[in-house]
N, CA, C and O atoms as a MOPAC input file, in Angstrom:
PM7 MOZYME 1SCF
protein

 N     94.51000 1   134.97300 1   105.25300 1
 C     94.61300 1   135.85900 1   103.91800 1
 C     95.52100 1   134.04900 1   103.01500 1
 O     95.36200 1   133.71300 1   101.84200 1
 N     96.18100 1   133.45900 1   103.84200 1
 C     96.66800 1   132.21100 1   103.19000 1
 C     96.14300 1   131.19400 1   103.92200 1
 O     95.86800 1   131.49300 1   105.08400 1
 N     95.91400 1   130.02600 1   103.56500 1
 C     95.82200 1   128.85000 1   103.79600 1
 C     96.82200 1   127.92900 1   103.60200 1
 O     97.34700 1   127.80900 1   102.49500 1
 N     97.17100 1   127.21500 1   104.61600 1
 C     98.64700 1   126.31800 1   104.48800 1
 C     98.00900 1   125.09000 1   105.09300 1
 O     97.27100 1   125.03700 1   106.07700 1
 N     98.43500 1   124.11400 1   104.31400 1
 C     97.89900 1   122.18600 1   104.30600 1
 C     99.22900 1   121.83200 1   104.28000 1
 O     99.95600 1   122.26400 1   103.38600 1
 N     99.74900 1   120.91800 1   105.36200 1
 C    100.85900 1   120.28600 1   105.14800 1
 C    100.85300 1   119.01100 1   105.16200 1
 O    100.16900 1   118.50500 1   106.05200 1
 N    101.53700 1   118.14300 1   104.28000 1
 C    101.45400 1   116.68500 1   104.05300 1
 C    102.68700 1   116.22800 1   104.23700 1
 O    103.67300 1   116.65800 1   103.63700 1
 N    102.69100 1   115.27600 1   105.13300 1
 C    104.15800 1   114.58300 1   105.19000 1
 C    104.45000 1   112.97000 1   104.71400 1
 O    103.72800 1   112.03800 1   105.06800 1
 N    105.51700 1   112.84100 1   103.93900 1
 C    105.79600 1   111.78600 1   103.42200 1
 C    107.27800 1   111.32600 1   103.84600 1
 O    108.03500 1   112.22300 1   104.21700 1
 N    107.80400 1   109.87100 1   103.81900 1
 C    109.12300 1   109.65700 1   104.03800 1
 C    109.50600 1   109.66900 1   102.57300 1
 O    108.71800 1   109.25800 1   101.72200 1
 N    110.81400 1   110.17800 1   102.24300 1
 C    111.44700 1   110.13500 1   100.98400 1
 C    112.46400 1   108.60500 1   101.06500 1
 O    112.59200 1   107.79400 1   100.14900 1
 N    113.05700 1   108.53900 1   102.35300 1
 C    113.78800 1   107.13000 1   102.18300 1
 C    113.04000 1   106.40700 1   103.40600 1
 O    113.10500 1   106.75900 1   104.58400 1
 N    112.37000 1   105.40200 1   102.92100 1
 C    111.30100 1   104.80100 1   103.54900 1
 C    112.11700 1   103.43900 1   103.91500 1
 O    112.47200 1   102.64100 1   103.04800 1
 N    112.34700 1   103.28500 1   105.18200 1
 C    113.26800 1   102.00400 1   105.53800 1
 C    112.51700 1   100.75800 1   105.71500 1
 O    111.57800 1   100.67900 1   106.50700 1
 N    112.96900 1    99.65700 1   104.89300 1
 C    112.04900 1    98.55300 1   105.18700 1
 C    112.40400 1    97.48400 1   106.32400 1
 O    113.44000 1    96.82100 1   106.37500 1
 N    111.24600 1    97.44700 1   107.30000 1
 C    111.60100 1    96.86300 1   108.33800 1
 C    112.39800 1    97.33900 1   109.52200 1
 O    112.47200 1    96.74300 1   110.59600 1
 N    112.93300 1    98.36800 1   109.24400 1
 C    113.75800 1    99.01500 1   110.31000 1
 C    113.18200 1   100.09300 1   110.99000 1
 O    112.28300 1   100.61600 1   110.33200 1
 N    113.37700 1   100.57500 1   112.01700 1
 C    112.95800 1   101.76400 1   112.82700 1
 C    113.72400 1   103.09400 1   112.10200 1
 O    114.82300 1   102.93200 1   111.57300 1
 N    113.25800 1   104.02400 1   112.11200 1
 C    113.47700 1   105.29300 1   111.60500 1
 C    114.93300 1   105.59100 1   112.40100 1
 O    115.16700 1   105.11000 1   113.51000 1
 N    115.78600 1   106.37200 1   111.74000 1
 C    116.87100 1   106.74200 1   112.37600 1
 C    117.51400 1   107.94300 1   111.80100 1
 O    117.00500 1   108.34900 1   110.75600 1
 N    118.47300 1   108.55800 1   112.24300 1
 C    119.22900 1   109.78300 1   112.04700 1
 C    119.41700 1   109.77300 1   110.55700 1
 O    119.73500 1   108.72100 1   110.00300 1
 N    119.23500 1   110.90700 1   109.85900 1
 C    119.88800 1   110.88200 1   108.46100 1
 C    118.50300 1   110.39400 1   107.54800 1
 O    118.43500 1   110.90400 1   106.43000 1
 N    117.59500 1   109.62000 1   107.86800 1
 C    116.27900 1   109.25100 1   107.07200 1
 C    115.67200 1   110.57100 1   106.72200 1
 O    115.60200 1   111.46700 1   107.56300 1
 N    115.23500 1   110.71200 1   105.50700 1
 C    114.41400 1   111.83200 1   104.98500 1
 C    113.09800 1   111.91300 1   105.20100 1
 O    112.39500 1   110.90300 1   105.16800 1
 N    112.59100 1   113.17200 1   105.45700 1
 C    111.24900 1   113.15700 1   105.61800 1
 C    111.06300 1   114.13400 1   104.65200 1
 O    111.96900 1   114.96500 1   104.58100 1
 N    109.77900 1   114.30000 1   103.60700 1
 C    109.09700 1   115.07300 1   102.76300 1
 C    108.11700 1   116.07100 1   102.98200 1
 O    107.02000 1   115.63900 1   102.62800 1
 N    108.06100 1   117.15200 1   103.39000 1
 C    106.94800 1   118.05700 1   103.66100 1
 C    106.33400 1   118.69400 1   102.31100 1
 O    107.15900 1   119.38200 1   101.70900 1
 N    105.29900 1   118.62800 1   101.82000 1
 C    104.36400 1   119.09600 1   100.66400 1
 C    103.53200 1   120.09200 1   101.35100 1
 O    102.62700 1   119.60400 1   102.02800 1
 N    103.62600 1   121.40900 1   101.33800 1
 C    102.96700 1   122.50200 1   101.48400 1
 C    102.10500 1   123.10700 1   100.89000 1
 O    102.56400 1   124.07000 1   100.27700 1
 N    100.69900 1   122.92900 1   100.76500 1
 C     99.59600 1   123.63400 1    99.73500 1
 C     99.35200 1   124.60000 1   100.23300 1
 O     98.92700 1   124.48000 1   101.38200 1
 N     99.46500 1   125.90400 1    99.72300 1
 C     99.26000 1   127.24500 1   100.27200 1
 C     98.41000 1   127.76900 1    99.17900 1
 O     98.79600 1   127.90300 1    98.01800 1
 N     97.07700 1   128.09400 1    99.68100 1
 C     96.04300 1   128.93100 1    99.02000 1
 C     95.66900 1   130.04800 1    99.19300 1
 O     95.10400 1   130.20400 1   100.27600 1
 N     95.76100 1   131.09600 1    98.44200 1
 C     95.58100 1   132.56300 1    98.63000 1
 C     93.91200 1   132.47500 1    98.83600 1
 O     93.15400 1   132.07700 1    97.95200 1
 N     93.46800 1   132.93700 1   100.21500 1
 C     92.16500 1   133.00600 1   100.33000 1
 C     91.69000 1   134.54400 1   100.66700 1
 O     90.69600 1   134.77500 1   101.35500 1
 N     92.53700 1   135.58300 1   100.08600 1
 C     92.38300 1   136.91500 1    99.82100 1
 C     91.47600 1   137.11900 1    98.70700 1
 O     90.87100 1   136.32500 1    97.98700 1
 N     91.54800 1   138.64400 1    98.75700 1
 C     90.90900 1   139.15800 1    97.28100 1
 C     91.89900 1   140.08300 1    96.48100 1
 O     91.59300 1   140.88000 1    95.59400 1
 N     93.31800 1   139.77200 1    97.04900 1
 C     94.39700 1   140.31300 1    96.18900 1
 C     95.73500 1   139.50700 1    96.20900 1
 O     96.04200 1   138.74500 1    97.12600 1
 N     96.40100 1   139.72000 1    95.24300 1
 C     97.80100 1   139.12500 1    94.93500 1
 C     98.59400 1   138.79700 1    96.27700 1
 O     98.37400 1   139.62300 1    97.16200 1
 N     99.32500 1   137.93900 1    96.56100 1
 C    100.24200 1   137.72100 1    97.51500 1
 C    101.34400 1   137.52200 1    97.30500 1
 O    101.59700 1   136.34500 1    97.04900 1
 N    102.33800 1   138.34600 1    97.30000 1
 C    103.88600 1   137.96600 1    96.70500 1
 C    104.89600 1   137.66700 1    97.73100 1
 O    104.65800 1   137.69100 1    98.93800 1
 N    106.08800 1   137.37000 1    97.18000 1
 C    107.10400 1   136.79600 1    97.88800 1
 C    106.76600 1   136.00400 1    99.02100 1
 O    107.05300 1   136.41200 1   100.14600 1
 N    106.05200 1   134.65900 1    98.81000 1
 C    105.61700 1   133.79000 1    99.82100 1
 C    107.02700 1   132.65700 1    99.88600 1
 O    107.69200 1   132.23200 1    98.94100 1
 N    107.12300 1   132.47100 1   100.86400 1
 C    108.29200 1   131.70800 1   101.52500 1
 C    107.89700 1   130.73900 1   102.52100 1
 O    107.09300 1   131.06500 1   103.39400 1
 N    108.40900 1   129.53100 1   102.47000 1
 C    108.06300 1   128.78000 1   103.82800 1
 C    109.75300 1   128.44500 1   104.46500 1
 O    110.70800 1   127.99000 1   103.83400 1
 N    109.69500 1   128.78700 1   105.67400 1
 C    111.04900 1   128.39700 1   106.29000 1
 C    110.86500 1   127.46400 1   107.71000 1
 O    109.81000 1   127.40600 1   108.34200 1
 N    111.85100 1   126.90400 1   107.99400 1
 C    111.95200 1   126.09100 1   109.18400 1
 C    112.19700 1   127.42500 1   110.46900 1
 O    112.99600 1   128.35100 1   110.33300 1
 N    111.44000 1   127.25000 1   111.48100 1
 C    111.70400 1   127.97800 1   112.46600 1
 C    113.26100 1   128.20400 1   112.99300 1
 O    114.00000 1   127.23600 1   113.16900 1
 N    113.54900 1   129.10900 1   113.15000 1
 C    115.31200 1   129.22700 1   113.12400 1
 C    116.07000 1   129.59100 1   112.19400 1
 O    116.97800 1   130.40900 1   112.34300 1
 N    115.78500 1   129.03000 1   111.14000 1
 C    116.30100 1   129.49100 1   109.67000 1
 C    116.27100 1   130.41000 1   109.42000 1
 O    115.39000 1   131.16100 1   109.84000 1
 N    117.35200 1   130.84000 1   108.50500 1
 C    117.35100 1   132.14600 1   107.73000 1
 C    116.09800 1   132.35200 1   106.91200 1
 O    115.69600 1   131.37200 1   106.28400 1
 N    115.39000 1   133.53500 1   106.82300 1
 C    114.45500 1   133.27900 1   105.92900 1
 C    114.79400 1   133.90700 1   104.28700 1
 O    115.51000 1   134.89700 1   104.13500 1
 N    114.31700 1   133.34900 1   103.41100 1
 C    114.30200 1   133.32300 1   102.13100 1
 C    114.15500 1   134.61200 1   101.32300 1
 O    113.06100 1   135.16800 1   101.41900 1
 N    115.11900 1   135.19900 1   100.50900 1
 C    115.01900 1   136.75400 1    99.87900 1
 C    114.00800 1   136.64500 1    99.09800 1
 O    113.26400 1   137.62400 1    99.04500 1
 N    113.74900 1   135.70400 1    98.44700 1
 C    112.67200 1   135.84500 1    97.23800 1
 C    111.51200 1   134.57500 1    97.22500 1
 O    111.90000 1   133.42200 1    97.41500 1
 N    110.42800 1   134.79900 1    97.04700 1
 C    109.36800 1   133.54200 1    96.99700 1
 C    108.59300 1   133.35300 1    95.58400 1
 O    109.06000 1   133.43000 1    94.44800 1
 N    107.47200 1   133.12600 1    95.93700 1
 C    106.50000 1   132.85100 1    94.85100 1
 C    105.31300 1   133.85300 1    94.83900 1
 O    105.32200 1   134.68300 1    95.74700 1
 N    104.59300 1   133.88500 1    94.20700 1
 C    103.25300 1   134.85600 1    94.02600 1
 C    101.98500 1   133.90700 1    93.79900 1
 O    101.98300 1   132.93500 1    93.04300 1
 N    101.12000 1   134.25700 1    94.42100 1
 C     99.71800 1   133.36100 1    94.44100 1
 C     98.70900 1   134.50200 1    94.30800 1
 O     98.67100 1   135.42900 1    95.11700 1
 N     97.84600 1   134.39000 1    93.19200 1
 C     96.85400 1   135.09300 1    92.91200 1
 C     95.58700 1   134.82200 1    93.56900 1
 O     95.50200 1   133.60700 1    93.74900 1
 N     94.66300 1   135.38200 1    93.96300 1
 C     93.46500 1   135.16900 1    94.93400 1
 C     92.80000 1   133.95900 1    94.39600 1
 O     92.74100 1   133.75800 1    93.18300 1
 N     92.29700 1   133.14600 1    95.27800 1
 C     91.68100 1   131.90200 1    94.92900 1
 C     92.47600 1   131.03100 1    94.22400 1
 O     91.80300 1   130.08300 1    93.82000 1
 N     93.70000 1   130.96000 1    93.89500 1
 C     94.88700 1   130.07200 1    93.55300 1
 C     95.48100 1   129.29800 1    94.52000 1
 O     95.42000 1   129.71600 1    95.67600 1
 N     96.09500 1   128.16300 1    94.27600 1
 C     96.93100 1   127.42800 1    95.18100 1
 C     98.21100 1   127.42900 1    94.54600 1
 O     98.31500 1   127.81500 1    93.38200 1
 N     99.25400 1   127.00700 1    95.24500 1
 C    100.63300 1   126.52000 1    94.84300 1
 C    100.96400 1   125.33200 1    95.93900 1
 O    100.48000 1   125.37800 1    97.07000 1
 N    101.66100 1   124.47200 1    95.58900 1
 C    102.72500 1   123.57200 1    96.40400 1
 C    103.97300 1   123.62300 1    96.31500 1
 O    104.62000 1   123.50200 1    95.27500 1
 N    104.48900 1   123.84900 1    97.66000 1
 C    105.89300 1   123.93700 1    97.81700 1
 C    106.47000 1   122.52100 1    98.42800 1
 O    105.64300 1   122.10500 1    99.23800 1
 N    107.43400 1   121.76500 1    98.34000 1
 C    108.11800 1   120.70300 1    98.75900 1
 C    109.44500 1   121.28700 1    99.89000 1
 O    110.26000 1   122.15300 1    99.57400 1
 N    109.40900 1   120.68400 1   101.02700 1
 C    110.80000 1   120.70900 1   101.48900 1
 C    111.25700 1   119.10800 1   102.04400 1
 O    110.52200 1   118.13100 1   102.18600 1
 N    112.78800 1   119.23000 1   102.30300 1
 C    112.94400 1   118.26200 1   102.93800 1
 C    113.89000 1   118.23400 1   104.42400 1
 O    114.95200 1   118.81300 1   104.65100 1
 N    113.28400 1   117.56500 1   105.09400 1
 C    113.93600 1   117.37200 1   106.68700 1
 C    114.79000 1   116.46200 1   106.86500 1
 O    114.29400 1   115.43900 1   106.39200 1
 N    115.91200 1   116.22000 1   107.32600 1
 C    116.59400 1   115.11500 1   107.70400 1
 C    116.45200 1   114.96000 1   109.25800 1
 O    116.72200 1   115.87400 1   110.03800 1
 N    115.98100 1   113.65600 1   109.65800 1
 C    115.68400 1   113.19600 1   111.21900 1
 C    117.24600 1   113.35700 1   111.69100 1
 O    118.32800 1   113.04200 1   111.19500 1
 N    116.81900 1   114.01200 1   112.91000 1
 C    118.06100 1   113.95100 1   113.91500 1
 C    118.51300 1   113.01800 1   114.73900 1
 O    117.75100 1   112.07200 1   114.94000 1
 N    119.51900 1   113.02000 1   115.26100 1
 C    119.78200 1   111.76800 1   116.77200 1
 C    118.57500 1   112.38100 1   117.47800 1
 O    117.66600 1   111.59800 1   117.20400 1
 N    118.14700 1   113.20900 1   118.12400 1
 C    117.03700 1   113.75900 1   119.08700 1
 C    115.77400 1   113.21300 1   118.29800 1
 O    114.95600 1   112.66700 1   119.03800 1
 N    115.46200 1   113.24200 1   117.03900 1
 C    114.16600 1   112.52600 1   116.66600 1
 C    114.58100 1   111.18400 1   116.92900 1
 O    113.96000 1   110.77900 1   117.91200 1
 N    115.31100 1   110.37200 1   116.50700 1
 C    115.68500 1   109.29400 1   116.66800 1
 C    115.17000 1   108.84100 1   118.10100 1
 O    114.19600 1   108.10100 1   118.24200 1
 N    116.11700 1   109.49400 1   119.42700 1
 C    115.83900 1   109.06100 1   120.33500 1
 C    114.68300 1   109.23200 1   121.00900 1
 O    114.39300 1   108.39900 1   121.86800 1
 N    113.85600 1   110.27400 1   120.76500 1
 C    112.68800 1   110.64100 1   121.46900 1
 C    111.28200 1   109.93300 1   120.71500 1
 O    110.13300 1   109.85800 1   121.15000 1
 N    111.89500 1   109.42700 1   119.34600 1
 C    110.70100 1   108.99100 1   118.65800 1
 C    109.95800 1   109.85900 1   118.22300 1
 O    109.07200 1   109.33700 1   117.54600 1
 N    109.85500 1   111.19700 1   118.28800 1
 C    109.20100 1   112.33800 1   117.88600 1
 C    109.71000 1   113.35100 1   117.09500 1
 O    110.70200 1   113.95000 1   117.51100 1
 N    109.18000 1   113.68400 1   115.94300 1
 C    109.53900 1   114.87600 1   115.28400 1
 C    108.97300 1   116.27400 1   115.60900 1
 O    107.78300 1   116.47800 1   115.37000 1
 N    109.70700 1   117.21400 1   116.11600 1
 C    108.73400 1   118.50000 1   116.40300 1
 C    109.29700 1   119.35400 1   115.41000 1
 O    110.51400 1   119.47200 1   115.26600 1
 N    108.33300 1   120.03600 1   114.62900 1
 C    108.58700 1   120.82000 1   113.71200 1
 C    107.80800 1   121.85400 1   113.33800 1
 O    106.62200 1   121.65600 1   113.07100 1
 N    108.43800 1   123.25500 1   113.25700 1
 C    107.54500 1   124.35400 1   113.04100 1
 C    108.11100 1   125.12200 1   111.81700 1
 O    109.28500 1   125.42800 1   111.60800 1
 N    106.92200 1   125.38600 1   110.99000 1
 C    107.24900 1   126.00100 1   109.71000 1
 C    106.56600 1   127.31400 1   109.72600 1
 O    105.42300 1   127.37500 1   110.17900 1
 N    107.20900 1   128.45300 1   109.23800 1
 C    106.76000 1   129.85500 1   109.21200 1
 C    106.34800 1   130.11800 1   107.79000 1
 O    107.29600 1   130.08300 1   107.00600 1
 N    105.20300 1   130.36500 1   107.27500 1
 C    104.81900 1   130.80200 1   106.15100 1
 C    104.84500 1   132.41000 1   106.06000 1
 O    104.28900 1   132.91700 1   107.03400 1
 N    105.27500 1   133.19500 1   105.27300 1
 C    105.61200 1   134.42400 1   105.11500 1
 C    105.00000 1   135.03000 1   103.47600 1
 O    105.13900 1   134.41600 1   102.41800 1
 N    104.48800 1   136.03700 1   103.60400 1
 C    104.12400 1   136.59800 1   102.27000 1
 C    103.86700 1   138.01100 1   102.39600 1
 O    103.61000 1   138.42500 1   103.52700 1
 N    103.89300 1   138.86900 1   101.37700 1
 C    103.88300 1   140.12200 1   101.32900 1
 C    102.29900 1   140.67000 1   100.53600 1
 O    102.02300 1   140.27600 1    99.40300 1
 N    101.39700 1   141.57600 1   101.29100 1
 C    100.40500 1   141.87000 1   100.69300 1
 C    100.58300 1   143.17600 1   100.02500 1
 O    101.54300 1   143.85300 1   100.39100 1
 N     99.58500 1   143.76300 1    98.83900 1
 C     99.96000 1   144.73600 1    98.49800 1
 C    100.10000 1   146.28500 1    99.08200 1
 O    100.35500 1   147.36900 1    98.55700 1
 N     99.81800 1   145.86200 1   100.37200 1
 C    100.08200 1   147.44300 1   100.88400 1
 C    101.54600 1   147.62200 1   101.36300 1
 O    102.06900 1   148.66500 1   101.75400 1
 N    102.14700 1   146.28700 1   101.24300 1
 C    103.76100 1   146.07300 1   101.57200 1
 C    103.94400 1   145.42100 1   102.97700 1
 O    105.07400 1   145.11600 1   103.35900 1
 N    102.77100 1   145.19200 1   103.79900 1
 C    102.92900 1   144.47500 1   104.91100 1
 C    103.21100 1   143.01400 1   104.86800 1
 O    102.53800 1   142.31900 1   104.10700 1
 N    104.21000 1   142.43500 1   105.66500 1
 C    104.69800 1   140.90000 1   105.72700 1
 C    103.69900 1   140.36200 1   106.58400 1
 O    103.47800 1   140.73900 1   107.73500 1
 N    103.06600 1   139.39800 1   105.92100 1
 C    102.16800 1   138.59900 1   106.65900 1
 C    102.61100 1   137.13200 1   107.19700 1
 O    103.02100 1   136.39200 1   106.30300 1
 N    102.59800 1   136.62600 1   108.41600 1
 C    103.04900 1   135.57500 1   108.64600 1
 C    102.23600 1   134.40000 1   109.42300 1
 O    101.43600 1   134.77500 1   110.28100 1
 N    102.37500 1   133.06500 1   109.19500 1
 C    101.44700 1   132.07000 1   109.83000 1
 C    102.61500 1   131.03900 1   110.22400 1
 O    103.55000 1   130.73400 1   109.48300 1
 N    102.36900 1   130.50100 1   111.67500 1
 C    103.27300 1   129.30700 1   112.02700 1
 C    102.37800 1   128.09700 1   111.92500 1
 O    101.15400 1   128.12500 1   112.05300 1
 N    103.25500 1   126.82800 1   111.63600 1
 C    102.43500 1   125.51600 1   111.42600 1
 C    103.41600 1   124.87800 1   112.36900 1
 O    104.59100 1   124.86900 1   112.00100 1
 N    103.11700 1   124.35100 1   113.51500 1
 C    103.80800 1   123.48900 1   114.17600 1
 C    103.00800 1   121.89800 1   114.18900 1
 O    101.81400 1   121.74100 1   114.44400 1
 N    104.08000 1   120.69100 1   113.81500 1
 C    103.85700 1   119.65800 1   113.88600 1
 C    104.40900 1   118.86400 1   114.76500 1
 O    105.40500 1   119.20600 1   115.40400 1
 N    103.83200 1   117.72300 1   114.89900 1
 C    104.54000 1   116.33100 1   115.83000 1
 C    104.27000 1   115.13200 1   114.69800 1
 O    103.16700 1   114.85100 1   114.23000 1
 N    105.33900 1   114.59300 1   114.42200 1
 C    105.05300 1   113.46000 1   113.95300 1
 C    106.00600 1   112.35500 1   114.69500 1
 O    107.19100 1   112.46000 1   115.01200 1
 N    105.03400 1   111.18200 1   114.88100 1
 C    105.42600 1   110.05200 1   115.96200 1
 C    106.49900 1   109.24100 1   114.78300 1
 O    106.35100 1   109.31400 1   113.56300 1
 N    107.40400 1   108.60300 1   115.37600 1
 C    108.36700 1   107.81800 1   114.62300 1
 C    108.10700 1   106.40600 1   114.94100 1
 O    108.19400 1   105.97000 1   116.08900 1
 N    107.77100 1   105.66000 1   113.87400 1
 C    107.71200 1   104.14000 1   114.59700 1
 C    108.40000 1   103.10800 1   113.90600 1
 O    108.41200 1   101.96300 1   114.35900 1

């Protein structure tokens, strides 16, 4: 019902140094409603994070982009890999909540 595409970019791009704790990563999520009905209360949360109470609505065939900021952790810096799971949720007209998980790995160079 929802199609999710994630694009990653660095908000604070280091000049000539390795990425480290505190550097910012920006995720742009393009969400497309591929169903034939409106989907309401669409939210994106990081796994383990408290879900938002209210979100956006997207009509059939339309899309919307939501941006989120992630701050690199010491573990990200130490391992050289950012493991990140995002959870997309929304409500269909019957009242049912639908969810989709997107897990990504980004190598830190």
